[in-house]
C-alpha positions as a LaTeX table, in Angstrom:
\begin{tabular}{lrrr}
\hline
Residue & $x$ (\AA) & $y$ (\AA) & $z$ (\AA) \\
\hline
Met1 & $-14.73$ & 13.14 & $-11.16$ \\
Thr2 & $-11.28$ & 12.62 & $-12.60$ \\
Asn3 & $-9.39$ & 14.26 & $-15.42$ \\
Ile4 & $-6.47$ & 11.92 & $-16.10$ \\
Val5 & $-4.05$ & 12.97 & $-18.83$ \\
Leu6 & $-0.54$ & 12.08 & $-19.94$ \\
Leu7 & 1.93 & 14.21 & $-17.98$ \\
Asn8 & 4.19 & 16.53 & $-19.97$ \\
Asn9 & 6.38 & 19.52 & $-19.14$ \\
Val10 & 4.70 & 21.87 & $-21.64$ \\
Asp11 & 1.05 & 21.71 & $-20.62$ \\
His12 & 1.93 & 21.08 & $-16.97$ \\
His13 & 5.02 & 23.26 & $-16.52$ \\
Asp14 & 3.52 & 25.09 & $-13.52$ \\
Leu15 & 1.84 & 22.11 & $-11.85$ \\
Thr16 & 2.25 & 21.84 & $-8.07$ \\
Val17 & 1.18 & 19.07 & $-5.71$ \\
Ile18 & 0.40 & 19.21 & $-1.99$ \\
Thr19 & 2.35 & 16.34 & $-0.46$ \\
Arg20 & 1.44 & 16.46 & 3.23 \\
Pro21 & $-0.78$ & 13.64 & 4.54 \\
Gly22 & $-4.31$ & 14.40 & 5.63 \\
Ala23 & $-7.86$ & 13.13 & 5.84 \\
Ala24 & $-8.87$ & 15.62 & 3.13 \\
Tyr25 & $-6.52$ & 13.84 & 0.71 \\
Gly26 & $-7.85$ & 10.32 & 1.25 \\
Asp27 & $-5.45$ & 9.19 & 3.97 \\
Ala28 & $-8.09$ & 8.53 & 6.65 \\
Val29 & $-8.64$ & 4.83 & 5.92 \\
Asn30 & $-8.35$ & 1.81 & 8.18 \\
Gln31 & $-6.67$ & $-0.36$ & 5.56 \\
Thr32 & $-4.91$ & 0.28 & 2.29 \\
Leu33 & $-3.86$ & $-1.81$ & $-0.65$ \\
Ile34 & $-0.13$ & $-2.55$ & $-0.76$ \\
Phe35 & 1.96 & $-4.54$ & $-3.22$ \\
Pro36 & 4.47 & $-7.37$ & $-2.72$ \\
Thr37 & 7.26 & $-4.94$ & $-3.63$ \\
Glu38 & 6.39 & $-3.02$ & $-0.42$ \\
Trp39 & 6.26 & $-5.89$ & 2.05 \\
Glu40 & 9.83 & $-5.54$ & 3.28 \\
Glu41 & 9.29 & $-1.93$ & 4.35 \\
Ala42 & 5.63 & $-2.27$ & 5.33 \\
Gln43 & 6.19 & $-5.22$ & 7.68 \\
Arg44 & 8.18 & $-2.98$ & 10.03 \\
Asp45 & 5.10 & $-0.87$ & 10.84 \\
Tyr46 & 1.85 & $-2.53$ & 9.77 \\
Pro47 & 0.10 & $-5.89$ & 9.97 \\
Ile48 & $-0.03$ & $-7.28$ & 6.43 \\
Leu49 & $-3.26$ & $-9.15$ & 5.70 \\
Phe50 & $-4.80$ & $-10.49$ & 2.51 \\
Arg51 & $-8.25$ & $-10.05$ & 1.02 \\
Arg52 & $-9.82$ & $-12.10$ & $-1.73$ \\
Ser53 & $-11.74$ & $-10.13$ & $-4.33$ \\
Glu54 & $-14.93$ & $-11.32$ & $-6.00$ \\
Asp55 & $-12.94$ & $-12.76$ & $-8.89$ \\
Gly56 & $-10.94$ & $-14.91$ & $-6.46$ \\
Arg57 & $-7.70$ & $-12.94$ & $-6.66$ \\
Leu58 & $-5.77$ & $-12.25$ & $-3.48$ \\
His59 & $-4.44$ & $-8.80$ & $-2.65$ \\
Ser60 & $-2.44$ & $-7.58$ & 0.33 \\
Val61 & $-3.48$ & $-4.74$ & 2.60 \\
Ala62 & $-1.77$ & $-2.87$ & 5.40 \\
Leu63 & $-4.02$ & $-2.56$ & 8.45 \\
Leu64 & $-4.01$ & 1.06 & 9.63 \\
Gly65 & $-6.91$ & 1.22 & 12.08 \\
Leu66 & $-9.85$ & $-0.56$ & 13.64 \\
Asp67 & $-12.79$ & 1.76 & 13.06 \\
Arg68 & $-14.08$ & 2.93 & 9.70 \\
Asp69 & $-12.11$ & 5.86 & 8.23 \\
Glu70 & $-9.54$ & 5.54 & 11.02 \\
Asn71 & $-5.82$ & 5.77 & 10.29 \\
Leu72 & $-4.05$ & 5.42 & 13.63 \\
Phe73 & $-0.77$ & 6.47 & 12.00 \\
Leu74 & $-2.18$ & 9.83 & 10.89 \\
Asp75 & $-1.89$ & 12.60 & 13.46 \\
Asp76 & $-2.15$ & 16.35 & 12.78 \\
Gly77 & $-0.98$ & 16.07 & 9.19 \\
Val78 & 1.90 & 13.74 & 9.99 \\
Trp79 & 2.07 & 10.07 & 9.00 \\
Gln80 & 3.81 & 8.52 & 12.00 \\
Ala81 & 5.54 & 5.50 & 10.51 \\
Arg82 & 8.85 & 4.66 & 8.91 \\
Tyr83 & 7.16 & 3.80 & 5.63 \\
Ile84 & 4.11 & 5.29 & 3.91 \\
Pro85 & 2.31 & 2.89 & 1.54 \\
Ala86 & 2.95 & 3.64 & $-2.11$ \\
Leu87 & $-0.67$ & 4.43 & $-2.98$ \\
His88 & $-0.51$ & 7.24 & $-0.42$ \\
Gln89 & 2.81 & 8.49 & $-1.76$ \\
Arg90 & 1.83 & 8.66 & $-5.41$ \\
Gly91 & $-0.64$ & 11.54 & $-4.99$ \\
Pro92 & $-2.46$ & 12.37 & $-8.24$ \\
Phe93 & $-0.14$ & 10.30 & $-10.43$ \\
Ser94 & $-0.64$ & 6.90 & $-12.03$ \\
Ile95 & 0.98 & 4.61 & $-14.54$ \\
Gly96 & $-0.60$ & 4.18 & $-17.94$ \\
Val97 & 0.51 & 1.43 & $-20.30$ \\
Pro98 & $-0.40$ & 2.23 & $-23.92$ \\
Arg99 & $-0.92$ & $-0.45$ & $-26.54$ \\
Asp100 & 1.48 & $-0.64$ & $-29.43$ \\
Gly101 & 0.38 & $-1.04$ & $-33.04$ \\
Glu102 & 0.31 & $-4.83$ & $-32.73$ \\
Gly103 & $-1.88$ & $-4.89$ & $-29.63$ \\
Gly104 & 0.97 & $-5.45$ & $-27.19$ \\
Ala105 & 1.86 & $-3.37$ & $-24.16$ \\
Gly106 & 3.96 & $-0.27$ & $-24.72$ \\
Glu107 & 6.26 & 1.59 & $-22.35$ \\
Pro108 & 4.63 & 2.60 & $-19.01$ \\
Met109 & 4.07 & 6.37 & $-18.86$ \\
Ile110 & 3.18 & 8.76 & $-16.04$ \\
His111 & $-0.33$ & 10.24 & $-16.03$ \\
Val112 & $-1.80$ & 12.89 & $-13.73$ \\
Asp113 & $-5.32$ & 13.58 & $-12.53$ \\
Leu114 & $-5.69$ & 17.34 & $-13.00$ \\
Asp115 & $-8.87$ & 17.36 & $-10.89$ \\
His116 & $-7.18$ & 15.70 & $-7.91$ \\
Val117 & $-7.56$ & 17.64 & $-4.65$ \\
Arg118 & $-3.77$ & 17.82 & $-4.24$ \\
Val119 & $-3.14$ & 19.47 & $-7.62$ \\
Gly120 & $-2.65$ & 23.18 & $-8.16$ \\
Arg121 & $-1.15$ & 25.59 & $-10.65$ \\
Gly122 & 1.90 & 27.49 & $-9.41$ \\
Gly123 & 0.55 & 27.64 & $-5.86$ \\
Glu124 & 1.01 & 25.68 & $-2.67$ \\
Gly125 & 2.91 & 22.43 & $-2.89$ \\
Ser126 & 5.89 & 20.84 & $-4.56$ \\
Pro127 & 6.62 & 21.73 & $-8.19$ \\
Val128 & 6.41 & 18.85 & $-10.63$ \\
Phe129 & 8.86 & 20.34 & $-13.12$ \\
Leu130 & 11.92 & 22.55 & $-12.80$ \\
Pro131 & 11.79 & 26.07 & $-14.31$ \\
Gln132 & 13.93 & 24.83 & $-17.23$ \\
Gly133 & 11.50 & 21.98 & $-17.88$ \\
Gly134 & 13.29 & 19.02 & $-16.31$ \\
Asn135 & 11.77 & 16.71 & $-13.73$ \\
Ser136 & 11.79 & 18.03 & $-10.18$ \\
Pro137 & 13.20 & 15.89 & $-7.34$ \\
Tyr138 & 9.59 & 15.37 & $-6.25$ \\
Leu139 & 8.59 & 13.95 & $-9.66$ \\
Glu140 & 11.66 & 11.69 & $-9.67$ \\
Ala141 & 10.59 & 10.32 & $-6.27$ \\
Val142 & 7.04 & 9.79 & $-7.55$ \\
Ala143 & 8.40 & 7.94 & $-10.59$ \\
Asp144 & 10.20 & 5.53 & $-8.25$ \\
Val145 & 6.96 & 4.98 & $-6.32$ \\
Leu146 & 5.03 & 4.33 & $-9.53$ \\
Arg147 & 7.66 & 1.85 & $-10.70$ \\
Arg148 & 7.26 & $-0.01$ & $-7.42$ \\
Ile149 & 3.47 & $-0.08$ & $-7.81$ \\
His150 & 3.72 & $-1.29$ & $-11.40$ \\
Ala151 & 6.24 & $-4.02$ & $-10.56$ \\
Gly152 & 4.18 & $-5.08$ & $-7.56$ \\
Ser153 & 0.97 & $-5.35$ & $-9.55$ \\
Gln154 & 2.80 & $-7.47$ & $-12.15$ \\
Ala155 & 4.19 & $-9.81$ & $-9.45$ \\
Asn156 & 1.01 & $-10.09$ & $-7.39$ \\
Asp157 & $-0.81$ & $-13.04$ & $-8.96$ \\
Ala158 & 2.24 & $-15.29$ & $-9.38$ \\
Leu159 & 3.32 & $-14.73$ & $-5.78$ \\
Phe160 & $-0.08$ & $-15.54$ & $-4.34$ \\
Ala161 & $-0.50$ & $-18.55$ & $-6.61$ \\
Ala162 & 2.79 & $-19.97$ & $-5.33$ \\
Leu163 & 1.94 & $-19.33$ & $-1.67$ \\
Asp164 & $-1.54$ & $-20.75$ & $-2.16$ \\
Ala165 & $-0.11$ & $-23.86$ & $-3.82$ \\
Glu166 & 2.10 & $-24.53$ & $-0.79$ \\
Gly167 & $-0.88$ & $-24.13$ & 1.57 \\
Val168 & 0.54 & $-21.33$ & 3.70 \\
Ile169 & $-2.31$ & $-18.84$ & 3.18 \\
Glu170 & $-5.07$ & $-19.28$ & 5.73 \\
Ala171 & $-8.35$ & $-17.55$ & 6.54 \\
Val172 & $-8.00$ & $-15.62$ & 9.80 \\
Ser173 & $-10.28$ & $-13.83$ & 12.23 \\
Ile174 & $-8.62$ & $-11.42$ & 14.62 \\
Glu175 & $-10.47$ & $-10.46$ & 17.80 \\
Val176 & $-9.45$ & $-7.27$ & 19.57 \\
Val177 & $-10.93$ & $-6.52$ & 23.00 \\
Leu178 & $-10.07$ & $-3.09$ & 24.39 \\
Asp179 & $-12.54$ & $-3.03$ & 27.31 \\
Asp180 & $-16.04$ & $-4.20$ & 28.20 \\
Ser181 & $-17.63$ & $-1.86$ & 25.66 \\
Arg182 & $-15.14$ & $-2.01$ & 22.76 \\
Arg183 & $-14.60$ & $-5.22$ & 20.86 \\
Tyr184 & $-13.54$ & $-5.67$ & 17.25 \\
Val185 & $-13.61$ & $-8.78$ & 15.10 \\
Leu186 & $-11.54$ & $-8.52$ & 11.95 \\
Asp187 & $-12.76$ & $-11.23$ & 9.62 \\
Asp188 & $-12.82$ & $-11.85$ & 5.86 \\
Phe189 & $-9.05$ & $-11.70$ & 5.94 \\
His190 & $-6.31$ & $-14.18$ & 5.07 \\
Ala191 & $-2.74$ & $-14.29$ & 6.30 \\
Ile192 & 0.41 & $-16.39$ & 6.23 \\
Gly193 & $-0.05$ & $-19.11$ & 8.86 \\
Ala194 & 2.85 & $-19.66$ & 11.27 \\
Glu195 & 2.10 & $-23.36$ & 11.72 \\
Ala196 & 1.64 & $-23.83$ & 7.98 \\
Met197 & 5.05 & $-22.27$ & 7.37 \\
Ala198 & 6.60 & $-24.50$ & 10.03 \\
Arg199 & 5.17 & $-27.58$ & 8.30 \\
Leu200 & 6.77 & $-26.82$ & 4.95 \\
Thr201 & 9.08 & $-29.54$ & 3.71 \\
Gly202 & 12.55 & $-28.93$ & 2.36 \\
Asp203 & 11.28 & $-29.27$ & $-1.20$ \\
Ala204 & 8.53 & $-26.70$ & $-0.62$ \\
Leu205 & 10.97 & $-24.29$ & 0.98 \\
Glu206 & 13.34 & $-24.73$ & $-1.93$ \\
Arg207 & 10.56 & $-24.09$ & $-4.46$ \\
Leu208 & 9.54 & $-20.86$ & $-2.73$ \\
His209 & 13.14 & $-19.76$ & $-2.33$ \\
Ala210 & 13.97 & $-20.47$ & $-5.98$ \\
Gln211 & 11.05 & $-18.28$ & $-7.09$ \\
Gly212 & 12.00 & $-15.49$ & $-4.70$ \\
Tyr213 & 8.83 & $-15.94$ & $-2.65$ \\
Leu214 & 10.12 & $-17.38$ & 0.64 \\
Gln215 & 11.42 & $-14.09$ & 2.03 \\
Pro216 & 8.22 & $-12.16$ & 1.22 \\
Ala217 & 6.23 & $-14.88$ & 3.00 \\
Ile218 & 8.43 & $-14.44$ & 6.06 \\
Trp219 & 7.97 & $-10.67$ & 5.93 \\
Ala220 & 4.18 & $-11.02$ & 5.78 \\
Leu221 & 4.21 & $-13.52$ & 8.65 \\
Ser222 & 6.44 & $-11.37$ & 10.86 \\
Ser223 & 4.22 & $-8.34$ & 10.20 \\
Leu224 & 1.46 & $-9.88$ & 12.31 \\
Gly225 & 3.54 & $-8.97$ & 15.34 \\
Asn226 & 2.43 & $-5.39$ & 14.68 \\
Val227 & $-1.16$ & $-6.12$ & 15.75 \\
Pro228 & $-0.38$ & $-5.42$ & 19.46 \\
His229 & 1.34 & $-2.17$ & 18.43 \\
Leu230 & $-1.78$ & $-1.16$ & 16.51 \\
Ile231 & $-3.88$ & $-1.86$ & 19.61 \\
Asp232 & $-1.51$ & 0.31 & 21.66 \\
Arg233 & $-2.02$ & 3.14 & 19.16 \\
Lys234 & $-5.79$ & 2.70 & 19.47 \\
Asn235 & $-5.65$ & 2.83 & 23.26 \\
Arg236 & $-3.51$ & 5.99 & 23.16 \\
Arg237 & $-5.94$ & 7.57 & 20.68 \\
Leu238 & $-8.88$ & 6.77 & 22.97 \\
Ala239 & $-7.04$ & 8.07 & 26.03 \\
Gly240 & $-6.40$ & 11.36 & 24.25 \\
Ala241 & $-9.95$ & 11.71 & 22.93 \\
\hline
\end{tabular}
């Protein structure tokens, strides 16, 4: 169950949030949704793959593990990567966009799920508000994360439409063989194709560059070099089991 309300410093003056990573807080997943606004940071640690939802829309995910409920970057309450995906940084907070009187979108506002497992009242965790009522450094950091999520969700469809139009998004199947008894086939994914990128003409490159989409495509393509690193993490996890 959820209990999502508009955040304010009167009703929620004593709110605290546990910020450490952990399986109990939903961090034990083998892939997580990320947004185009995260690709630059995410490509340094994770393979970036795409999934197509039932309505045909493409979304990007960071691959975190091979088995179900396995996050190979999560170890004893520490997320061992240079960047933690925004959905795992935001904790119990979300962006709500109210409608104005004419049916248009209003100003995005921060909401909080009071029933979230990370939320407490004056106990363990980081305070959301300062004693005088101002935003805490933690809440300011969360606001930046939420802005990134909101901007990324707004940019998502246009970016994928442009990449799809240039033919650089391809269906992929990744086979991982660890030993005679452990084999994984990662299918139902899409990715930026290296050969498709190499075939782009000058006009296509210019179109993507002019829209600001060429560099993100390069980030997503380069991220696939993290697959061997993910396999190394899996082998180390198995060796320590």
